[in-house]
mmCIF file of C-alpha atoms in Angstrom:
data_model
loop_
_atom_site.group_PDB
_atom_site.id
_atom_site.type_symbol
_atom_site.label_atom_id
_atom_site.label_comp_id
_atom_site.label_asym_id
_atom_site.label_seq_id
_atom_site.Cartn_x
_atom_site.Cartn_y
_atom_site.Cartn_z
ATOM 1 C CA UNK A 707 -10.245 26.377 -23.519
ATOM 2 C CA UNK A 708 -10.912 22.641 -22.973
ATOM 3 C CA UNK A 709 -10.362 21.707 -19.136
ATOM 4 C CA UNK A 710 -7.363 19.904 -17.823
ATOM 5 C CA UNK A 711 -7.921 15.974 -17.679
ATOM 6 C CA UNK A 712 -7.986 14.322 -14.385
ATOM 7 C CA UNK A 713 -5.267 12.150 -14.371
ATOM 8 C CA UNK A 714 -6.612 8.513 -14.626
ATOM 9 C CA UNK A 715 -4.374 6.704 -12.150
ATOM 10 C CA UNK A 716 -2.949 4.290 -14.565
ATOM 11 C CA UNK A 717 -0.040 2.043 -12.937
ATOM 12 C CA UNK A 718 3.066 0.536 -14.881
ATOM 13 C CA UNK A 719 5.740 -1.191 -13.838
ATOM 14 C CA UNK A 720 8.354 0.938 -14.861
ATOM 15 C CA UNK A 721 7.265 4.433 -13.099
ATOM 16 C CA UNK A 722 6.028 2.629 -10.082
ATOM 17 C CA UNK A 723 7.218 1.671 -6.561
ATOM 18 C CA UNK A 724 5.594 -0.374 -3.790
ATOM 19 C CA UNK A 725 5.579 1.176 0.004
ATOM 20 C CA UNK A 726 5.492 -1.226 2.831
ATOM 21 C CA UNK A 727 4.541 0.619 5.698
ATOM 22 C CA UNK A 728 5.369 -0.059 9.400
ATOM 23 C CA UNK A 729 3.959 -3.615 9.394
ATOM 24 C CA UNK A 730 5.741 -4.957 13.149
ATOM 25 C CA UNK A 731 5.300 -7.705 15.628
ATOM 26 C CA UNK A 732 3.826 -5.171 18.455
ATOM 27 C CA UNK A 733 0.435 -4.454 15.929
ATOM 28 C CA UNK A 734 -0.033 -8.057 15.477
ATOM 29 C CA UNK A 735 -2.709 -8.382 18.235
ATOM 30 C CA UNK A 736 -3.876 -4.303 18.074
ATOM 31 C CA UNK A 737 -4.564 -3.595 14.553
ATOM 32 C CA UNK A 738 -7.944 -5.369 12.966
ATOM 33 C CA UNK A 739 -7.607 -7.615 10.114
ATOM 34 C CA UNK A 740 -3.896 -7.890 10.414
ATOM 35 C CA UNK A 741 -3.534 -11.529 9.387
ATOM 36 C CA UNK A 742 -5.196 -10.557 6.313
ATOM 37 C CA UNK A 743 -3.842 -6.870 5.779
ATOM 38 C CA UNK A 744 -0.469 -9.004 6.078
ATOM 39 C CA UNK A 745 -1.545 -11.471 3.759
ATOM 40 C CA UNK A 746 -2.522 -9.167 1.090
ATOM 41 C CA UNK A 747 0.443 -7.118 1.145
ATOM 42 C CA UNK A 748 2.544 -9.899 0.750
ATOM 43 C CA UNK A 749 0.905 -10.849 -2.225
ATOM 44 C CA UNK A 750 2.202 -7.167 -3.452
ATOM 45 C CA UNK A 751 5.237 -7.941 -2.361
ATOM 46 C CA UNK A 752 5.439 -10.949 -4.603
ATOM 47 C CA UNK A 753 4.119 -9.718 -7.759
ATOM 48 C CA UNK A 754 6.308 -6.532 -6.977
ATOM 49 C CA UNK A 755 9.364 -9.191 -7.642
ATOM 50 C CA UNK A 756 8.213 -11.087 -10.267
ATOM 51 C CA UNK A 757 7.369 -7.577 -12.185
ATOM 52 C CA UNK A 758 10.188 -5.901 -10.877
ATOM 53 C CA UNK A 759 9.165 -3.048 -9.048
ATOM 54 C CA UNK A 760 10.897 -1.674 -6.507
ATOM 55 C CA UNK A 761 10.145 -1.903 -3.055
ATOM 56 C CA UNK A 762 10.687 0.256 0.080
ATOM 57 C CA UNK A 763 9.870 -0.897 3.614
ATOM 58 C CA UNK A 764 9.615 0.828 6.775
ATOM 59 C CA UNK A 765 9.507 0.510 10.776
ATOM 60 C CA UNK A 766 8.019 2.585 13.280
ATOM 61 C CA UNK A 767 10.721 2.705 16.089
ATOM 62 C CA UNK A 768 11.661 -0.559 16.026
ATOM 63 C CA UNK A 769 13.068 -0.750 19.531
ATOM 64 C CA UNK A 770 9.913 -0.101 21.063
ATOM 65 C CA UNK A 771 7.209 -1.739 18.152
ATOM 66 C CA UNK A 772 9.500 -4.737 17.267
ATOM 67 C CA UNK A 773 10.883 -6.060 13.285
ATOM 68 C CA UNK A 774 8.531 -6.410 10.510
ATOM 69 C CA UNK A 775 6.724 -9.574 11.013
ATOM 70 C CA UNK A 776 8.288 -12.887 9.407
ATOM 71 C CA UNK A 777 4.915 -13.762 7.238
ATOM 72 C CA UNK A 778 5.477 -10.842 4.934
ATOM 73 C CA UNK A 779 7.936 -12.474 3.094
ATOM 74 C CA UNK A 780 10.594 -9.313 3.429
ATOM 75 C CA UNK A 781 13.818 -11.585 3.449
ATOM 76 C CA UNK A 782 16.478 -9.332 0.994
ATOM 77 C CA UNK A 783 14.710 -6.069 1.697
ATOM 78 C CA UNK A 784 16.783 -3.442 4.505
ATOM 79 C CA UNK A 785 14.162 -2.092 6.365
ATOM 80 C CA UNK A 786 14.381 1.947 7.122
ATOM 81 C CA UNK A 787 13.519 3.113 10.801
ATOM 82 C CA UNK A 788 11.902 6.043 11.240
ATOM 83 C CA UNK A 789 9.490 8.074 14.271
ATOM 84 C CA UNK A 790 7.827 9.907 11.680
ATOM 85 C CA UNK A 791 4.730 9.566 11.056
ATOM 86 C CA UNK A 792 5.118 9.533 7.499
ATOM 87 C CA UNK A 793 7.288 6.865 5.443
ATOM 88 C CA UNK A 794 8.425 10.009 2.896
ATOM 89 C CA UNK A 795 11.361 11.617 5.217
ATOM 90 C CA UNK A 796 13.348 8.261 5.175
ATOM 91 C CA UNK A 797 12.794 7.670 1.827
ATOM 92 C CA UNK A 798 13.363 11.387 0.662
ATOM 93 C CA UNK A 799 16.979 10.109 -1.090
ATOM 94 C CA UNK A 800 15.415 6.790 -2.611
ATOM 95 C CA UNK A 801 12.410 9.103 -4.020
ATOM 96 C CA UNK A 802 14.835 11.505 -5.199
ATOM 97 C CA UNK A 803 16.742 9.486 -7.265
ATOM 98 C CA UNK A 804 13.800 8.187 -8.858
ATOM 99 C CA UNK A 805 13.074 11.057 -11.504
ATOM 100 C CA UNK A 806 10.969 8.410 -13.945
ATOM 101 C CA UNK A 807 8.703 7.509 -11.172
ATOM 102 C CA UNK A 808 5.088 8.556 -10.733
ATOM 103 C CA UNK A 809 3.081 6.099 -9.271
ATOM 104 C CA UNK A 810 3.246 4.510 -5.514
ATOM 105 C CA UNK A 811 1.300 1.476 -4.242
ATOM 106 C CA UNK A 812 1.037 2.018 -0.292
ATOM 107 C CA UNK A 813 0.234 -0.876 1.777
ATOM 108 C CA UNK A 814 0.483 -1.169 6.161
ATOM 109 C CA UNK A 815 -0.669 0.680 9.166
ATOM 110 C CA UNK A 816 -2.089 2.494 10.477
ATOM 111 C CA UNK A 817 -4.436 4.092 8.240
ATOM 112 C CA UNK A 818 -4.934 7.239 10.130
ATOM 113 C CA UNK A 819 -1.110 7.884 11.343
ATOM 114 C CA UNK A 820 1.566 6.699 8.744
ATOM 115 C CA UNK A 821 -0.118 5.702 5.843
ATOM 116 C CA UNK A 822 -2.550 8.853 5.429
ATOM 117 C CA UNK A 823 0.433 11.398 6.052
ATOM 118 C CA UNK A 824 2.548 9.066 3.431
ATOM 119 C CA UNK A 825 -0.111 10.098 1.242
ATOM 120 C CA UNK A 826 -0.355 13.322 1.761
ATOM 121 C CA UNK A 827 3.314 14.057 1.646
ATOM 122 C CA UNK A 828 3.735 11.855 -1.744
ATOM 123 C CA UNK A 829 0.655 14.264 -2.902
ATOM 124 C CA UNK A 830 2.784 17.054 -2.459
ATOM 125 C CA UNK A 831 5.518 15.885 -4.480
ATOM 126 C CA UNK A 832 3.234 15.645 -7.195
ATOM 127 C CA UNK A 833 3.393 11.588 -7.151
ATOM 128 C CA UNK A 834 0.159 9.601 -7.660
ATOM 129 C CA UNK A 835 -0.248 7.272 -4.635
ATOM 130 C CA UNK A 836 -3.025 4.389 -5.182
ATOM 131 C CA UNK A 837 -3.939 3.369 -1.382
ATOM 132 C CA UNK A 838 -4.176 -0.827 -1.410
ATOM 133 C CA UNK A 839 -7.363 -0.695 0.595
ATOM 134 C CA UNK A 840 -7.778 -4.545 1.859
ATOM 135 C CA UNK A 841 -3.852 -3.912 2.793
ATOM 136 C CA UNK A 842 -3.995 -0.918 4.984
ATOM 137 C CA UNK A 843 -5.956 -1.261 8.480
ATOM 138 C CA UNK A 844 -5.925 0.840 11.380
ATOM 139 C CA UNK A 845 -6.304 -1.018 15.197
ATOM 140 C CA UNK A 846 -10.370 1.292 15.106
ATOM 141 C CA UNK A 847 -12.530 0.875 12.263
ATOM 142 C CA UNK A 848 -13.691 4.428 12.467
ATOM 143 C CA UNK A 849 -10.245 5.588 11.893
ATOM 144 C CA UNK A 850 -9.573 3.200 9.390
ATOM 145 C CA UNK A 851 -12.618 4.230 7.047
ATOM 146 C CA UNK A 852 -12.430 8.092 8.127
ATOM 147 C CA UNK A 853 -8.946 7.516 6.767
ATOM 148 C CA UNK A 854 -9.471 6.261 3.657
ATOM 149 C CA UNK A 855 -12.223 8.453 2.856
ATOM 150 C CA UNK A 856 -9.508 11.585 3.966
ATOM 151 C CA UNK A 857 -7.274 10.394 1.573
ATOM 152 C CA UNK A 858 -9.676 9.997 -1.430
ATOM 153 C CA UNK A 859 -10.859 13.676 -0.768
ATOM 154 C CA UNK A 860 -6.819 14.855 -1.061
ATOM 155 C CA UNK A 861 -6.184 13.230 -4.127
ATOM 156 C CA UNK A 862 -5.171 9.241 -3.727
ATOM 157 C CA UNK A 863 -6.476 6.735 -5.487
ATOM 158 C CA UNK A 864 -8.239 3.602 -3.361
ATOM 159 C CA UNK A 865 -7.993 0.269 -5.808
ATOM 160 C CA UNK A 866 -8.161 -3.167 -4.243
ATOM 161 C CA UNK A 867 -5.026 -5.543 -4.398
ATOM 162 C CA UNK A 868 -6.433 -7.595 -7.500
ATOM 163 C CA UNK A 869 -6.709 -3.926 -9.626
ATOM 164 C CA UNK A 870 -3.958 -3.095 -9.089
ATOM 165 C CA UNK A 871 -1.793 -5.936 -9.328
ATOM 166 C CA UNK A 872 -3.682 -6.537 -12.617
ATOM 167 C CA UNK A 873 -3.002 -3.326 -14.228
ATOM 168 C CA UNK A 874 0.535 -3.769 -13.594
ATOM 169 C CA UNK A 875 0.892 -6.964 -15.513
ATOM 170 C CA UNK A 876 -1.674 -5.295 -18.191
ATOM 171 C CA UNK A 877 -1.668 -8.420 -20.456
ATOM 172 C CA UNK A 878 -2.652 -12.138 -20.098
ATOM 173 C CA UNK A 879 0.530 -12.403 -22.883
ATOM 174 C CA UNK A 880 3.079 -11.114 -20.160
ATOM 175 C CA UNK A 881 5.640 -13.548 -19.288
ATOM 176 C CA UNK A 882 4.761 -13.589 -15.819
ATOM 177 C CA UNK A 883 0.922 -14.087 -15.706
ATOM 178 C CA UNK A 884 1.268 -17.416 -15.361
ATOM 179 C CA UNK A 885 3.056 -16.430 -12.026
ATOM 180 C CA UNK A 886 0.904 -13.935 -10.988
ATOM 181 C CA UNK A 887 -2.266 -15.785 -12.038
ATOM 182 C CA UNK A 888 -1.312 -18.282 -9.263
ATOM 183 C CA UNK A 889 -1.113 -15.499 -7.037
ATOM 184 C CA UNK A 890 -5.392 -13.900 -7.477
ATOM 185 C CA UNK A 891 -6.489 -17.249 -8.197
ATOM 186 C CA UNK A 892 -7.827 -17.274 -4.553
ATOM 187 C CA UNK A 893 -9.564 -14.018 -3.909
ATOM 188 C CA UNK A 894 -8.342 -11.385 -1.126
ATOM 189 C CA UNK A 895 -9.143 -12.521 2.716
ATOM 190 C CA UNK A 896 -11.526 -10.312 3.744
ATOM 191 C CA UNK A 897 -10.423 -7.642 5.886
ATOM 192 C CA UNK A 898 -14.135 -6.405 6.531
ATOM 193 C CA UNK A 899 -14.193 -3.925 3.754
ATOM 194 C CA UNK A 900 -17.566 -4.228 2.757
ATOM 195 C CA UNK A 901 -19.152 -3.888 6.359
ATOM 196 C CA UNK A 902 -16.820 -0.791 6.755
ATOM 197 C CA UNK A 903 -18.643 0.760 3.478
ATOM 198 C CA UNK A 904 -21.949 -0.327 3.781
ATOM 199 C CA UNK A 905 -24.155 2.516 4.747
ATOM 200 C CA UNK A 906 -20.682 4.799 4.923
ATOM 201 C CA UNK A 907 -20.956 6.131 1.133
ATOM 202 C CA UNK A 908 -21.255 9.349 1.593
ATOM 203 C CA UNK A 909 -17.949 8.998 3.104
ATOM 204 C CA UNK A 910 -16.616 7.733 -0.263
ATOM 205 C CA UNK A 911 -18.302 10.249 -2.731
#
């Protein structure tokens, strides 16, 4: 009997959704990279519109950790406040009414806390979660690689911005890669990716 495939981790428009995770004015000066973790997920955000996928966006007690900061471009989106450490409990009715959905695109902080039990719980529900790596960050760089490696081992998927958003518009014919193609004509701001793997790969395999 041949083996089962492993699933691939294509992404699609249509069976796809785009997590914006806990990204508040109290992390701004706490969490590394954030400029650049906020300017990458914004660029989701964006090509999320123009390809229309939908979007969910969360906040991590917002009394205490402040709104989503201005710069991610969240005007028209109702943000969901939650204390879990996990975006999937406030979303449980948005995910539920999704049946033709299978993929999610996670982007925020912190690695280690929100974003990695996120992950775990979408696992669960048998979704395929593809972790935008130069948008998630964690305020220690330890945590923020241990993380990511945690999360390959369980099952995710760890694609940079530019992958993904270009196997979502699959096509240079699409009518919106003109669009997006001002969007990735600048690469990603680093957000120290490559010092975090270097020498780490044994984390990774």
């Amino acid at each position: 009997m041949a083996a089962a495939r492993p699933s691939l981790g294509r992404v699609l428009p249509g069976s796809s959704i785009l997590f914006l995770c806990d990204m508040q004015e109290k992390f701004r000066h706490n969490v590394a990279y954030f400029p650049q973790i906020i300017s990458v997920a914004a660029r989701m955000l964006k090509v999320a519109r123009l390809l229309e996928v939908p979007v969910m966006l969360t906040e991590q007690y917002p009394q205490g950790l402040g709104p989503t900061v201005p710069e991610l471009g969240t005007e028209g989106l109702r943000p969901l406040a939650k204390t879990c450490f996990s975006m999937v409990p406030a979303l449980q009715q948005e995910l539920d009414s999704r049946p033709q959905l299978r993929s999610v695109l996670l982007c925020g902080i912190e690695a280690q806390a929100c974003i990695l039990n996120t992950t775990l719980d979408l696992l669960d529900r048998g979704l395929q979660v593809h972790v935008v790596v130069d948008a998630c960050s964690s305020r220690s760089q330890v945590d923020r690689l241990v993380a990511l490696a945690r999360m390959r081992q369980s099952g995710a998927f760890l694609s940079t911005s530019e992958g993904l958003i270009l196997q979502l518009v699959g096509d240079a014919a699409h009518p919106q890669f003109k669009e997006i193609q001002k969007l990735i004509k600048e690469p990603a701001p680093d957000s120290g990716l490559l010092g975090l793997f270097q020498g780490q790969n044994s984390l990774l395999h």
